[in-house]
Coordinates of C-alpha atoms and ligand atoms in Angstrom, one line a residue:
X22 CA 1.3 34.7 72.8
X23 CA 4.1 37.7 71.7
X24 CA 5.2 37.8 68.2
X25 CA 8.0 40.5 66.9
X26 CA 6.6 42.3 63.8
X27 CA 9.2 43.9 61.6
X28 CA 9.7 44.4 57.3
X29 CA 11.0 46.3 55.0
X30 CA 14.8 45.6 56.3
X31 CA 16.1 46.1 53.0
X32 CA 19.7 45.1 53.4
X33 CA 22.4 46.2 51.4
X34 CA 20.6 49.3 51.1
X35 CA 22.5 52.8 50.4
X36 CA 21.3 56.0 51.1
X37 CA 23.0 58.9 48.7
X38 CA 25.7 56.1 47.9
X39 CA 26.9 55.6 51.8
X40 CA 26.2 51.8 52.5
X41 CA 24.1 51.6 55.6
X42 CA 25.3 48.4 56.3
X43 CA 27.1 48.9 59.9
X44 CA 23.5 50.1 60.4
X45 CA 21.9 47.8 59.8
X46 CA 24.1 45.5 61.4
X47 CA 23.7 47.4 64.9
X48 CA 19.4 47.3 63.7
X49 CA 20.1 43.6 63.9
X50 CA 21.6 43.4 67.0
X51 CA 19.0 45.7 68.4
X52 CA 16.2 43.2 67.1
X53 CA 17.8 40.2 68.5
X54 CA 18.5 42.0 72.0
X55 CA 14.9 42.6 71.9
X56 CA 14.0 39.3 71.4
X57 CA 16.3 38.5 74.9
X58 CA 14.3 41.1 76.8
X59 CA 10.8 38.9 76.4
X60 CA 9.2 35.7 76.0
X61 CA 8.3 36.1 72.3
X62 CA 7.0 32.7 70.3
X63 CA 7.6 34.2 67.1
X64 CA 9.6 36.9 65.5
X65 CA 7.3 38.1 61.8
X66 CA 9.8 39.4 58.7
X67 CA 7.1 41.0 56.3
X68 CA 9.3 41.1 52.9
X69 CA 11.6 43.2 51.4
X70 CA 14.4 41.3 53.1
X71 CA 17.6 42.9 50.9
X72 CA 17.1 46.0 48.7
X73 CA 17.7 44.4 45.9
X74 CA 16.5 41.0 43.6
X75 CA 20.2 40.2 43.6
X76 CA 21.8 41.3 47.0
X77 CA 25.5 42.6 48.4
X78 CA 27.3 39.6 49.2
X79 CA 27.9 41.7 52.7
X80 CA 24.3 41.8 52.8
X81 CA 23.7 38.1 52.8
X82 CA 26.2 37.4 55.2
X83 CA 24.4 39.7 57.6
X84 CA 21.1 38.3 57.2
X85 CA 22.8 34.1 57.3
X86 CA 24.4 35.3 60.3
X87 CA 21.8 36.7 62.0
X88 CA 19.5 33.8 61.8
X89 CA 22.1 31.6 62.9
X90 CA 22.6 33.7 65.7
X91 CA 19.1 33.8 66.4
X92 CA 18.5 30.2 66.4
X93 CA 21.2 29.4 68.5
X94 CA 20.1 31.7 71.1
X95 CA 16.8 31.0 70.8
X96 CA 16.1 27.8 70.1
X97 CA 12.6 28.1 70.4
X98 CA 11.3 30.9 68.1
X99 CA 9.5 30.7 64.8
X100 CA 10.3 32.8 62.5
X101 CA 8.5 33.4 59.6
X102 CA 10.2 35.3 56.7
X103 CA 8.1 36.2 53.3
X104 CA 9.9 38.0 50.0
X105 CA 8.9 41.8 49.4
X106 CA 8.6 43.2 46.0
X107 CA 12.4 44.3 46.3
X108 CA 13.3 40.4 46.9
X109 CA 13.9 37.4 44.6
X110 CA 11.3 35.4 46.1
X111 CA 13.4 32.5 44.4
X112 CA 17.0 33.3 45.6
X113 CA 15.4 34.2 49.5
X114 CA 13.9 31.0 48.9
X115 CA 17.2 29.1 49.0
X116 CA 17.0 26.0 51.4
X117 CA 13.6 27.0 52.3
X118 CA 12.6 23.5 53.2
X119 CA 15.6 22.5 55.4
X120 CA 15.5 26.0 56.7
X121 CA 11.6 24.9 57.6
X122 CA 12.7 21.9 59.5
X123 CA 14.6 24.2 61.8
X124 CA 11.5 26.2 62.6
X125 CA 12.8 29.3 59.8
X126 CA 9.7 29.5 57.9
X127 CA 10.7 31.4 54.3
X128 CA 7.6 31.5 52.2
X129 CA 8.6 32.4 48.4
X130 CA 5.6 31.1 46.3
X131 CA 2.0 32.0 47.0
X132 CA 0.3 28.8 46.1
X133 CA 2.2 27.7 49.4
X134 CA 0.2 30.3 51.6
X135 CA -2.7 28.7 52.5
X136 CA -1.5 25.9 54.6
X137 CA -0.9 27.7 58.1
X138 CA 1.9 26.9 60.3
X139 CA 0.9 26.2 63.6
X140 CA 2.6 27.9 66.7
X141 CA 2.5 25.9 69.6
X142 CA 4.1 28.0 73.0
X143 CA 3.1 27.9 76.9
X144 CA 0.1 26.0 76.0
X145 CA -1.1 28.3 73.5
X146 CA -1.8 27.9 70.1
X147 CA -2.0 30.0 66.9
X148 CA -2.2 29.8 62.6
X149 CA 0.7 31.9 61.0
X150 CA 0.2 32.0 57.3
X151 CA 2.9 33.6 55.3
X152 CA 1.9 35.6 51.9
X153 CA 4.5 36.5 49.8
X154 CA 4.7 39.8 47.9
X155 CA 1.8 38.8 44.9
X156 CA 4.1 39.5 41.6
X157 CA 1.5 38.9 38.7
X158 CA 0.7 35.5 37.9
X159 CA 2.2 34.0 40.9
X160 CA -1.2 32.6 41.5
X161 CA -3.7 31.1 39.5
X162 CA -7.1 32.0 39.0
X163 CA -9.7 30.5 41.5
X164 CA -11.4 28.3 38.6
X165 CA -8.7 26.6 37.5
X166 CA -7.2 23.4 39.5
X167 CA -6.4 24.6 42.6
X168 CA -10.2 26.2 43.1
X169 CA -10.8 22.1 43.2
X170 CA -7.8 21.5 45.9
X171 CA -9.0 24.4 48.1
X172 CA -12.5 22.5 47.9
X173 CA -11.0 19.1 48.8
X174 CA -9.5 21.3 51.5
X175 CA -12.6 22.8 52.9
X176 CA -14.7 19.3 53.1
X177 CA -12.1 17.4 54.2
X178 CA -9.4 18.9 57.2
X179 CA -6.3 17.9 56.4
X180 CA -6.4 17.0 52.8
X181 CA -5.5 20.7 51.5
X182 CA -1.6 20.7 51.7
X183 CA -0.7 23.2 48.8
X184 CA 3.0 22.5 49.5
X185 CA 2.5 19.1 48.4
X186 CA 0.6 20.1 45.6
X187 CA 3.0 22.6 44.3
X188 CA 5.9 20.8 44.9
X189 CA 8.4 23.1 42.6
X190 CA 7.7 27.0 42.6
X191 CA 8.2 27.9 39.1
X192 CA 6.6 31.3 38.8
X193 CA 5.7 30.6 35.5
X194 CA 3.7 33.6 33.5
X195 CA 3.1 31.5 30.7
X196 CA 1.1 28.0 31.8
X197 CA -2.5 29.5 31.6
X198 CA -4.4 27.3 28.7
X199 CA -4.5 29.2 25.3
X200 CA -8.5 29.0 26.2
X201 CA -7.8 29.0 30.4
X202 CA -8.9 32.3 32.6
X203 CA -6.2 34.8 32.2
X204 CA -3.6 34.9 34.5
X205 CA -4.1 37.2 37.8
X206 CA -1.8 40.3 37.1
X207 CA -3.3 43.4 39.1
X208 CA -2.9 43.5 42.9
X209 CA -6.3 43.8 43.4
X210 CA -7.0 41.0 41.8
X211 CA -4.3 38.9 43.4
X212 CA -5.4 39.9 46.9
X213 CA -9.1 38.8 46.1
X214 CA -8.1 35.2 45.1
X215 CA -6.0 34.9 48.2
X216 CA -8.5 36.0 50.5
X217 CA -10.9 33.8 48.9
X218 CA -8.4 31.1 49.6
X219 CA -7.8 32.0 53.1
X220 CA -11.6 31.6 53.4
X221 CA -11.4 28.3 52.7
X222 CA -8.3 27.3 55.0
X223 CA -9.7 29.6 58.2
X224 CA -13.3 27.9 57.5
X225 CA -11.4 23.9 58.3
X226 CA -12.9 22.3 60.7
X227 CA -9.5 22.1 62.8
X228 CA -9.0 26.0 62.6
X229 CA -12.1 27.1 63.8
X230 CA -11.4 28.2 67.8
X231 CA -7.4 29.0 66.5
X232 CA -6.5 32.9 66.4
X233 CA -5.0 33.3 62.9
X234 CA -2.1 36.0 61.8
X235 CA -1.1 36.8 58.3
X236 CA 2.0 38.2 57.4
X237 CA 2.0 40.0 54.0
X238 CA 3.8 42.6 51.9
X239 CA 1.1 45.1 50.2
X240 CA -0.1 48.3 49.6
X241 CA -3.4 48.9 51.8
X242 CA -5.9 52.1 50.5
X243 CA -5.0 55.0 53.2
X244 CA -1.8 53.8 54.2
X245 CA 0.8 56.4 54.0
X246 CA 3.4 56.9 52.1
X247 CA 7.7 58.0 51.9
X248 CA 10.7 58.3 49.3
X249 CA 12.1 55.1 49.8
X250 CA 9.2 52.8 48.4
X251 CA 9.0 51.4 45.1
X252 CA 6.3 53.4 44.2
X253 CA 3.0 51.7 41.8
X254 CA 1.0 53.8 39.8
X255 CA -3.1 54.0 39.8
X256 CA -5.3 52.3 42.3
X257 CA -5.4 48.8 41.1
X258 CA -2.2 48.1 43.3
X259 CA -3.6 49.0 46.5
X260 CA -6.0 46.3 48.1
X261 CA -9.0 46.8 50.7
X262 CA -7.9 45.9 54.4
X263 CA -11.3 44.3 54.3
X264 CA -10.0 41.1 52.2
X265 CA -7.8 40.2 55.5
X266 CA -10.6 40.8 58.3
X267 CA -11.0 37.3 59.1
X268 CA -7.0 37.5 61.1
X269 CA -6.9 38.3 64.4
X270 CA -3.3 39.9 63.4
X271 CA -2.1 41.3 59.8
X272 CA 1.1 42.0 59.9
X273 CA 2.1 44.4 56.8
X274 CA 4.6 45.1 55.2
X275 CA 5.5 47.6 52.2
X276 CA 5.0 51.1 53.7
X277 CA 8.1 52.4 55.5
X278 CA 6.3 54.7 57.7
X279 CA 4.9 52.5 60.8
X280 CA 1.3 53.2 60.8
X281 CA -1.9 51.4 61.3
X282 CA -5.0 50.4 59.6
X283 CA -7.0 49.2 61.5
X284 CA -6.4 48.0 65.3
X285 CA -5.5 44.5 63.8
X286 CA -3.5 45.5 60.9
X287 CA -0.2 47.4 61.1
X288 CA 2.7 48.1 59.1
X289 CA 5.9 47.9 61.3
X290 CA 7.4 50.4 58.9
X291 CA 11.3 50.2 57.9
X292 CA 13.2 49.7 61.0
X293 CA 15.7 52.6 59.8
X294 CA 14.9 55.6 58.0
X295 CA 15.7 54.9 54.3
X296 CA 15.0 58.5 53.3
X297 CA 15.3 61.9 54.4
X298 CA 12.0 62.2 54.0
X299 CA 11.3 60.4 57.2
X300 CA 14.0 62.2 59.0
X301 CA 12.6 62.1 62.5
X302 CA 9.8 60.0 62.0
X303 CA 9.7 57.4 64.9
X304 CA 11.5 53.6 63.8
X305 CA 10.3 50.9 65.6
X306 CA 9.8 46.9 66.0
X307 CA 6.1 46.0 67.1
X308 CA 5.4 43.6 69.8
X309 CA 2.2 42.2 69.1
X310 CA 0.3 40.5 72.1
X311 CA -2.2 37.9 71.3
X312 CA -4.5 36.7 74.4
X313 CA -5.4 33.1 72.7
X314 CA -7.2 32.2 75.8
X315 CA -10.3 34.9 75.5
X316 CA -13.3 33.7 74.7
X317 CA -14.8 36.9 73.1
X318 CA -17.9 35.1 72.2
X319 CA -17.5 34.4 68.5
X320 CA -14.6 32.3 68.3
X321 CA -15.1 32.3 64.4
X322 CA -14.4 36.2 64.2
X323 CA -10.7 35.4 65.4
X324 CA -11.1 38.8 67.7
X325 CA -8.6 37.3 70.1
X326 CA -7.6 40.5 72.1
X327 CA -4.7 42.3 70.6
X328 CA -2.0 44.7 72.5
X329 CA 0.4 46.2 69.7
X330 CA 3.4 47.8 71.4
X331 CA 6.0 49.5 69.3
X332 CA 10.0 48.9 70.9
X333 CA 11.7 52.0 69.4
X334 CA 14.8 51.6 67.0
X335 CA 17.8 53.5 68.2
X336 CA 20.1 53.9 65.1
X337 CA 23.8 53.9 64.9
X338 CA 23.4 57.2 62.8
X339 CA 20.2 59.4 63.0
X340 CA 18.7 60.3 59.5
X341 CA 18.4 64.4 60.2
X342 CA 17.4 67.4 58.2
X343 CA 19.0 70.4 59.0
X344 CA 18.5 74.2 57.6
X345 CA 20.2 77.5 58.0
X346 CA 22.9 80.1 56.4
X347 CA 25.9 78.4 55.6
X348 CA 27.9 80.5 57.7
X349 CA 25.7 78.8 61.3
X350 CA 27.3 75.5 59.6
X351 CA 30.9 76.5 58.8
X352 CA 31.6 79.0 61.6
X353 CA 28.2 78.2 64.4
X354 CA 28.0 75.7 66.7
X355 CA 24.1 75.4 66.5
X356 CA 24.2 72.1 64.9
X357 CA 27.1 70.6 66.2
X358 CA 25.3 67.5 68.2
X359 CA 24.3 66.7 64.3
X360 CA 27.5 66.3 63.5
X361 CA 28.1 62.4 63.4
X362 CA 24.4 62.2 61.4
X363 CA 23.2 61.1 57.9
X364 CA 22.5 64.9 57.3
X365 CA 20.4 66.5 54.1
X366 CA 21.4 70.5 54.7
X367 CA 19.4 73.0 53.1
X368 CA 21.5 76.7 52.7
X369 CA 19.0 79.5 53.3
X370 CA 21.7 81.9 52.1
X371 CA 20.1 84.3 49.5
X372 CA 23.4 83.8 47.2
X373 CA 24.5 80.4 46.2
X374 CA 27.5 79.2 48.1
X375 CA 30.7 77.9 46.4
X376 CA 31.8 74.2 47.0
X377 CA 29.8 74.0 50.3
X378 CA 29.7 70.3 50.3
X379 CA 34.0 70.1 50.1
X380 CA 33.8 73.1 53.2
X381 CA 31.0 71.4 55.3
X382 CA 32.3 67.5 54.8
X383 CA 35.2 67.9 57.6
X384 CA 32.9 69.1 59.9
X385 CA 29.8 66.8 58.8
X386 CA 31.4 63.4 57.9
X387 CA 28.3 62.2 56.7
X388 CA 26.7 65.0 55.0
X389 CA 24.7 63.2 52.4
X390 CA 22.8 65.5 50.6
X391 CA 22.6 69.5 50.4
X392 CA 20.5 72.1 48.9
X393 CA 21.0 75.6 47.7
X394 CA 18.4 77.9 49.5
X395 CA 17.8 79.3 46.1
X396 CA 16.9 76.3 44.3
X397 CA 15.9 74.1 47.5
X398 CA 11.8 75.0 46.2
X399 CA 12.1 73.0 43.4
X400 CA 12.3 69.6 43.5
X401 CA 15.5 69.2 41.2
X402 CA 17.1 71.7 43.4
X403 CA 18.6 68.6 45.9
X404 CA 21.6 67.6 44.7
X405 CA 23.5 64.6 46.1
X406 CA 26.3 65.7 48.1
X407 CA 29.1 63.8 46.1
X408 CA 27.9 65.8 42.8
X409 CA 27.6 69.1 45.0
X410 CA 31.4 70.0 44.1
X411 CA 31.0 70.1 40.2
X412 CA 30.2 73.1 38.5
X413 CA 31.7 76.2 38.0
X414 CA 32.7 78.3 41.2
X415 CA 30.5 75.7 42.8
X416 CA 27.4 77.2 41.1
X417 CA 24.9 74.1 41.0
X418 CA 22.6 74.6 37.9
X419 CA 19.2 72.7 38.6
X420 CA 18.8 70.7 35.4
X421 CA 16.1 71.9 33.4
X422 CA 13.2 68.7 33.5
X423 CA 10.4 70.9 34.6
X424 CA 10.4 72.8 31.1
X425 CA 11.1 69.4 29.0
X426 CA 7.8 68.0 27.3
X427 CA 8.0 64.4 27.8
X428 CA 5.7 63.7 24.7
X429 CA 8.4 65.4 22.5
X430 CA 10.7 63.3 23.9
X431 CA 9.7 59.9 23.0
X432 CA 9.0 61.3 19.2
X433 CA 13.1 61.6 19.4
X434 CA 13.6 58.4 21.2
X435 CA 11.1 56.4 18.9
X436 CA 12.4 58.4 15.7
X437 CA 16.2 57.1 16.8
X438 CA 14.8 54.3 17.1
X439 CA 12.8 53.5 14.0
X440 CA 13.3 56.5 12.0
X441 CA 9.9 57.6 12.6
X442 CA 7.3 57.7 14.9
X443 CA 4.3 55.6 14.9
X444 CA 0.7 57.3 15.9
X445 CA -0.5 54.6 18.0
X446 CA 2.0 54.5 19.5
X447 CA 2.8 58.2 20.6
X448 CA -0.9 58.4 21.8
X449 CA -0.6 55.5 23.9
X450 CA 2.0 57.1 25.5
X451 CA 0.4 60.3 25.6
X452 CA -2.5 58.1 27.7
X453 CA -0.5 57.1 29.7
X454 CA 1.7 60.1 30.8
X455 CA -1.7 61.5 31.5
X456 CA -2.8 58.7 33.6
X457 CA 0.2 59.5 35.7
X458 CA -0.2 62.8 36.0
X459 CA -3.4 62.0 37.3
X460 CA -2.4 60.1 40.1
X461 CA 0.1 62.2 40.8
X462 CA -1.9 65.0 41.4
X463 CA -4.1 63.0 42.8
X464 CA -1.3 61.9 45.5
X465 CA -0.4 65.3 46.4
X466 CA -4.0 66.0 46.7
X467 CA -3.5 63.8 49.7
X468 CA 0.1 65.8 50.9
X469 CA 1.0 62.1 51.3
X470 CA 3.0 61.3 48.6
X471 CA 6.2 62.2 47.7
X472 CA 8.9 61.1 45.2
Ligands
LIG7 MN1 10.2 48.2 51.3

C-alpha cells in the first residue's frame, strides 16, 4: 500500500514579510499532481496545517480548495490531517465529522487517537491512527477514567471507541479533581501516556496481523533542527522514538528539515523552505511503501517491509543565499540566474554600502534580506531587507542586545511595573535565563540549532 507523507505546510506563511502564498499554491498543485502520477491509498498531513492558530482568510481558501479538488479527483484517497503546534486544533477541527464521512480524516483532540482508521485498498489493509500535536492537558492521565475505557478496550475488541466516549473536545485545563492526578503538561509525559494507549489499541485482538502507521507532530531526541520552528526550551519537550516502535510507519511532523530517525520513522520536513537557513536543503514529499502482504515472521512486531521514497518539491521561487562585493551584484552578471529568487545577500565589501537594498531591489525583485559584510558575523548583523534603507547614508547600526544584561532589564520592567522589584521573583528569573543559556549552549554544542 502507498501513502503520501507531508507536514509542516504552514499556509499563510510569510518569509521577511513577502506572502508565500502563490507558493504554496504551486506546492499544492505539485502534491496533488503527484498523487495523479501513482496509485497511492492515502495521502498523511502531519500538523502545522496554516502558520498561524488563526489563519489568512487566503490561506483557508487554499487549503478548502485543495481538498475539494483532491476529493473530486480522487475519489478514493484517505486523507488523514492532524493539527501542529502552529494550528487551532479546534478551528482545523471545523466539520471534522462530516468531513470524516467523506473519507477526510481531521484529528483535533487526542482522546480521539486511539481508535485507528482502517484503510482498506487492492485488498490490502492497514490501521492509521492520527495524534494530534499534545498541547498540555489535552490528555488525561492513565489512572483516571479513560485508563478503565482503554481496559474495556483491550479485553473486549470493539468496545474501545474513544470518539464515542469523548463526544465534545473541550480541551479543558481545568477538569482534573482538586484531589485527581495532575494534568499531563510536559511532552514527555504526554507521549508516554499515548504510547501506553496505543499499547492497548495495537494489542486488540482484531489488530493483531494489521500493519499500523501513526501520524504525529513532535520533537524526537536527534532530530535536527532550522529557523523556522517554534523552538521549546530544555529536554522535556523532545520524546524517545522508542515510545512509537510498535508502527510499522511513523510519520512526523515538526522538524522542517526532512530527515529520518529510524528506517520507520521520518519527518517529511516542510515542503518549502521557510527559512534561509535551509536555503538549498532538499524539499520533498515522501512516498511511503508498505508491503502488507509479507509475512516477516512476527506479525506482532508490525515490521511490514517499508520503501520510503522522497518526490522532490520544485518551488515556484528557490529560497537562495548568495555572497560577494556589492559591486558583482550591482554591475556583475555572476548571480544573475538568482535573480527571480527569495534571496538573503551578504556584502563582503570591507566598507558598508549605502542604501544597497533600494540599488539591488530592481535587479533582485525579491531580495528579502541583506547583510553588511562588516556586521554579517554577528547575529544582529541581518537586517530585513524592507528596514535595510533606514539610517543615515544607509549606514545600518546593529542594535546593541549582545552588551544588554537581561537581568537588569526585568528589574526596570518589574520596577515600572510595581514600583519595585520583588527577590523571588528576580531570582526566578535569573534561574531561568540560566536554564536557557544552558540549552542554548548546549544546542550549539550540537552546530544543530539555530535561531
Ligand atoms: Mn512546523
Amino acid at each position: 500500500m502507498k501513502l503520501l507523507h507531508t507536514g509542516d505546510l504552514h499556509l499563510g506563511k510569510n518569509l521577511h514579510e513577502t506572502s508565500l502564498l502563490e507558493d504554496q499554491r504551486a506546492m499544492l498543485d505539485g502534491l496533488e499532481a503527484e498523487l495523479s502520477r501513482d496509485d497511492y491509498a492515502a495521502l498523511l498531513i502531519a500538523g502545522d496545517v496554516y502558520d498561524r492558530t488563526i489563519p489568512p482568510a487566503e490561506a483557508v481558501e487554499l487549503f478548502s480548495g485543495f481538498l475539494v479538488r483532491v476529493r473530486k479527483n480522487h475519489p478514493d484517497l484517505r486523507i488523514g490531517v492532524i493539527p501542529g503546534n502552529h494550528d487551532s486544533a479546534r478551528r482545523l477541527s471545523y466539520a471534522d465529522r462530516i468531513l470524516g464521512e467523506q473519507g477526510i480524516h481531521i484529528v483535533c483532540n487526542p482522546e480521539d487517537s486511539f481508535n485507528p482508521i482502517i484503510i482498506d485498498k487492492s485488498g490490502e489493509r492497514l490501521a492509521l491512527f492520527l495524534l494530534p500535536f499534545l498541547a498540555p492537558g489535552t490528555l488525561a492521565p492513565g489512572t483516571r477514567g479513560t485508563a478503565a475505557n482503554g481496559a474495556t478496550a483491550a479485553s473486549a475488541p470493539n468496545a474501545g471507541s474513544s470518539r464515542a466516549v469523548a463526544a465534545e473536545p473541550e480541551f479543558d485545563f481545568g477538569t482534573a479533581d482538586a484531589a485527581g492526578p495532575k494534568l499531563l503538561a510536559t511532552q514527555a509525559d504526554l507521549a508516554a501516556e499515548a504510547a501506553r494507549r496505543f499499547g492497548i489499541a495495537l494489542d486488540r485482538g482484531d489488530m493483531a496481523e494489521l500493519p499500523a502507521v501513526l501520524v504525529a507532530h513532535c520533537l524526537t531526541l536527534a532530530g535536527l533542527h532550522s529557523e523556522s520552528e517554534r523552538v521549546f526550551l530544555g529536554t522535556a519537550e523532545e520524546i524517545s522514538p522508542a515510545l512509537f516502535s510498535r508502527f510499522t510507519y511513523v510519520a512526523l511532523g515538526h522538524l522542517h528539515r526532512s530527515q529520518k530517525i529510524t528506517p520507520r520513522m521520518y519527518y517529511s520536513g516542510s515542503p518549502l523552505a521557510y527559512a534561509f537557513d535551509e536555503a538549498g536543503t532538499r524539499k520533498n514529499f515522501l512516498k511511503v511503501e508498505i508491503d502488507c502482504a509479507a509475512q516477516n515472521g512476527n506479525a506482532s512486531a508490525r515490521d511490514f517491509p517499508v520503501t520510503v521514497t522522497p518526490i522532490p518539491v520544485v518551488p515556484l521561487h528557490p529560497v537562495t543565499r548568495l555572497s560577494g562585493s556589492f559591486e558583482d551584484f550591482y554591475n556583475g552578471h555572476a548571480h544573475d540566474s538568482h535573480a527571480a529568487e527569495y534571496l538573503e545577500i551578504t556584502l563582503t565589501d570591507d566598507s558598508l554600502v549605502a542604501n544597497p537594498v533600494n540599488l539591488l531591489r530592481p535587479k533582485f525583485p525579491n531580495l528579502l534580506s541583506l547583510r553588511q559584510g562588516l556586521l554579517a558575523d554577528e547575529r544582529e548583523g541581518a537586517v530585513s531587507a524592507s528596514d535595510g534603507h533606514k539610517g543615515e547614508n544607509g549606514k545600518v547600526s546593529a542594535p546593541d542586545a549582545a552588551k544588554r544584561d537581561p537581568v537588569a532589564d526585568f528589574e526596570a520592567f518589574e520596577t515600572m511595573l510595581h514600583g519595585n522589584v520583588d527577590p523571588a521573583r528576580k531570582e526566578l528569573f535569573a534561574a531561568l535565563l540560566a536554564e536557557c543559556a544552558d540549552t542554548d549552549n548546549r544546542a550549539d554544542a550540537n552546530g544543530s540549532v539555530n535561531r
